[in-house]
Amino acid sequence: MKLNSIGITLCLAAATASFSSYAGDHRKASRDHRHAESAMQLVAVDARAGEPGHGWQYFSDVRRHRAVVISPDGDYYYSRGKGLELVYKGAGAA
């Protein structure tokens, strides 16, 4: 193998290693970005005392079609996009 061939081989190996490292970083960043976008987000509701929804807390994950609703009594409801299901019964209002 000539010196010129060795140099080309080393350059190709270095380029391949740096490219695969960059591609791995890109995939990880992309995965982290997707994860951040799929977290539960607070849904703001401006309901006054006596109006429906007053005292309730709403959270939604639009990408995964999921939601959590917490009643003023501490009851937790969970939805996978097909209606709410009671998953935890709170102790009641204090």
Backbone as numpy.savetxt, mean C-alpha at the origin, in Angstrom:
# Nx Ny Nz CAx CAy CAz Cx Cy Cz
44.06 -15.85 -25.58 43.20 -14.68 -25.58 44.10 -13.46 -25.58
43.85 -12.53 -26.46 44.65 -11.33 -26.57 44.25 -10.32 -25.51
45.11 -9.36 -25.29 44.87 -8.31 -24.31 43.61 -7.52 -24.68
43.40 -7.29 -25.96 42.23 -6.56 -26.41 40.95 -7.33 -26.10
40.95 -8.64 -26.28 39.80 -9.49 -25.99 39.50 -9.51 -24.50
40.54 -9.52 -23.69 40.36 -9.51 -22.24 39.72 -8.20 -21.80
40.17 -7.10 -22.38 39.60 -5.79 -22.04 38.13 -5.71 -22.41
37.77 -6.21 -23.58 36.37 -6.20 -24.01 35.53 -7.08 -23.09
36.06 -8.25 -22.75 35.35 -9.15 -21.86 35.11 -8.51 -20.49
36.13 -7.87 -19.94 36.00 -7.21 -18.64 34.99 -6.05 -18.70
35.02 -5.29 -19.79 34.07 -4.18 -19.94 32.64 -4.71 -20.03
32.43 -5.78 -20.77 31.09 -6.37 -20.88 30.61 -6.91 -19.53
31.54 -7.55 -18.80 31.17 -8.09 -17.49 30.80 -6.95 -16.53
31.57 -5.88 -16.55 31.28 -4.74 -15.68 29.96 -4.09 -16.06
29.72 -3.94 -17.34 28.46 -3.33 -17.80 27.27 -4.20 -17.41
27.40 -5.51 -17.58 26.32 -6.43 -17.23 26.04 -6.37 -15.73
27.09 -6.36 -14.92 26.91 -6.32 -13.47 26.25 -5.01 -13.04
26.68 -3.90 -13.61 26.09 -2.62 -13.20 24.65 -2.50 -13.69
24.35 -3.04 -14.88 22.99 -2.98 -15.39 22.05 -3.84 -14.55
22.49 -5.05 -14.18 21.61 -5.90 -13.37 21.40 -5.30 -11.99
22.42 -4.62 -11.47 22.26 -3.94 -10.18 21.26 -2.81 -10.30
21.34 -2.04 -11.37 20.39 -0.95 -11.60 18.98 -1.49 -11.78
18.84 -2.57 -12.54 17.52 -3.15 -12.77 16.93 -3.65 -11.46
17.74 -4.24 -10.60 17.26 -4.70 -9.31 16.78 -3.55 -8.45
17.54 -2.43 -8.45 17.14 -1.26 -7.69 15.82 -0.69 -8.22
15.67 -0.69 -9.54 14.45 -0.16 -10.16 13.25 -1.01 -9.76
13.41 -2.33 -9.78 12.30 -3.21 -9.40 11.93 -2.99 -7.94
12.93 -2.85 -7.07 12.65 -2.63 -5.65 11.93 -1.30 -5.45
12.40 -0.24 -6.10 11.76 1.07 -5.97 10.33 1.01 -6.49
10.13 0.32 -7.59 8.80 0.19 -8.16 7.89 -0.56 -7.19
8.40 -1.63 -6.59 7.62 -2.42 -5.63 7.29 -1.58 -4.40
8.26 -0.80 -3.91 8.03 0.06 -2.76 6.97 1.11 -3.09
7.01 1.65 -4.30 6.04 2.66 -4.71 4.64 2.06 -4.76
4.51 0.87 -5.31 3.20 0.21 -5.36 2.68 -0.03 -3.95
3.58 -0.47 -3.06 3.16 -0.76 -1.69 2.65 0.51 -1.00
3.36 1.61 -1.21 2.95 2.85 -0.58 1.60 3.32 -1.08
1.32 3.08 -2.35 0.04 3.51 -2.91 -1.12 2.64 -2.46
-0.83 1.45 -1.95 -1.92 0.53 -1.62 -2.22 0.48 -0.12
-1.78 1.48 0.61 -2.04 1.52 2.05 -3.40 2.14 2.32
-3.95 1.82 3.47 -5.22 2.41 3.87 -5.05 3.92 4.03
-5.99 4.66 3.50 -5.99 6.11 3.59 -7.25 6.56 4.33
-7.10 7.56 5.16 -8.23 8.13 5.89 -9.16 8.82 4.90
-10.44 8.55 5.03 -11.46 9.23 4.21 -12.10 10.29 5.09
-11.94 11.54 4.70 -12.46 12.65 5.49 -13.97 12.75 5.32
-14.69 12.80 6.44 -16.14 12.96 6.43 -16.45 14.13 7.36
-17.15 15.12 6.83 -17.48 16.31 7.62 -18.95 16.25 8.03
-19.25 15.38 8.99 -20.63 15.23 9.48 -20.74 15.89 10.85
-21.75 16.69 10.99 -21.99 17.38 12.26 -22.81 16.50 13.19
-22.82 16.86 14.46 -23.60 16.10 15.46 -25.04 15.96 14.99
-25.55 14.74 15.07 -26.92 14.44 14.66 -27.04 14.00 13.21
-25.99 14.21 12.42 -26.01 13.78 11.02 -25.46 12.37 10.90
-25.93 11.62 9.89 -25.37 10.27 9.67 -23.87 10.36 9.42
-23.12 9.46 10.02 -21.68 9.43 9.86 -20.91 10.19 10.91
-21.62 10.93 11.77 -20.92 11.69 12.81 -20.26 10.74 13.80
-18.96 10.93 14.04 -18.22 10.11 14.99 -17.65 8.83 14.39
-17.99 8.53 13.16 -17.47 7.33 12.50 -16.16 7.67 11.81
-15.28 6.67 11.69 -14.01 6.83 10.99 -13.99 5.89 9.79
-13.54 6.40 8.66 -13.54 5.63 7.42 -12.12 5.59 6.85
-11.71 4.39 6.42 -10.41 4.20 5.79 -10.63 3.37 4.54
-9.87 3.69 3.50 -10.07 3.00 2.23 -8.74 2.70 1.56
-8.66 1.56 0.90 -7.54 1.18 0.04 -8.14 0.95 -1.34
-8.12 1.97 -2.17 -8.78 1.94 -3.46 -8.19 0.87 -4.38
-6.88 0.75 -4.38 -6.23 -0.21 -5.29 -6.59 -1.66 -4.97
-6.76 -1.96 -3.71 -7.09 -3.35 -3.32 -8.57 -3.55 -3.04
-9.38 -2.51 -3.26 -10.83 -2.58 -3.05 -11.17 -3.05 -1.64
-10.57 -2.38 -0.66 -10.81 -2.72 0.75 -11.13 -1.46 1.53
-11.87 -1.64 2.60 -12.22 -0.50 3.45 -12.40 -0.96 4.88
-12.17 -0.05 5.81 -12.40 -0.27 7.23 -13.24 0.89 7.73
-14.25 0.57 8.52 -15.11 1.59 9.12 -15.14 1.31 10.62
-14.95 2.36 11.43 -14.96 2.22 12.88 -16.09 3.08 13.42
-16.98 2.44 14.17 -18.12 3.16 14.72 -17.71 3.93 15.97
-18.54 4.87 16.42 -18.23 5.59 17.66 -18.14 4.66 18.87
-18.82 3.51 18.82 -18.77 2.54 19.92 -17.55 1.63 19.86
-16.73 1.75 18.81 -15.53 0.92 18.69 -15.73 -0.34 17.88
-16.86 -0.48 17.20 -17.08 -1.63 16.33 -16.27 -1.45 15.04
-15.59 -2.51 14.63 -14.79 -2.46 13.40 -15.51 -3.25 12.32
-15.65 -2.61 11.16 -16.24 -3.25 9.99 -15.18 -3.29 8.90
-15.17 -4.38 8.14 -14.17 -4.56 7.08 -14.89 -4.94 5.80
-14.41 -4.41 4.70 -15.00 -4.73 3.41 -13.90 -5.11 2.42
-14.15 -6.15 1.67 -13.27 -6.56 0.56 -13.92 -6.17 -0.77
-14.75 -5.14 -0.75 -15.40 -4.66 -1.95 -16.79 -5.21 -2.16
-17.30 -5.98 -1.19 -18.62 -6.58 -1.33 -19.48 -6.32 -0.10
-19.39 -5.13 0.46 -20.17 -4.80 1.64 -19.38 -4.96 2.92
-19.84 -4.29 3.95 -19.16 -4.32 5.25 -19.53 -5.53 6.06
-18.53 -6.08 6.77 -18.75 -7.20 7.69 -18.21 -6.77 9.06
-18.97 -7.03 10.11 -18.51 -6.75 11.47 -17.39 -7.73 11.82
-16.21 -7.21 12.15 -15.09 -8.07 12.50 -14.69 -7.95 13.96
-15.15 -6.88 14.62 -14.83 -6.71 16.04 -15.93 -5.89 16.68
-16.48 -6.39 17.76 -17.53 -5.69 18.51 -16.88 -4.94 19.65
-16.99 -3.61 19.64 -16.38 -2.77 20.67 -17.13 -2.88 21.99
-16.56 -2.26 23.02 -17.15 -2.31 24.36 -18.32 -1.34 24.49
-18.52 -0.49 23.50 -19.63 0.47 23.58 -19.12 1.84 23.92
-20.01 2.81 23.80 -19.66 4.20 24.09 -19.44 4.38 25.59
-18.48 5.18 25.93 -18.17 5.42 27.34 -19.06 6.46 27.95
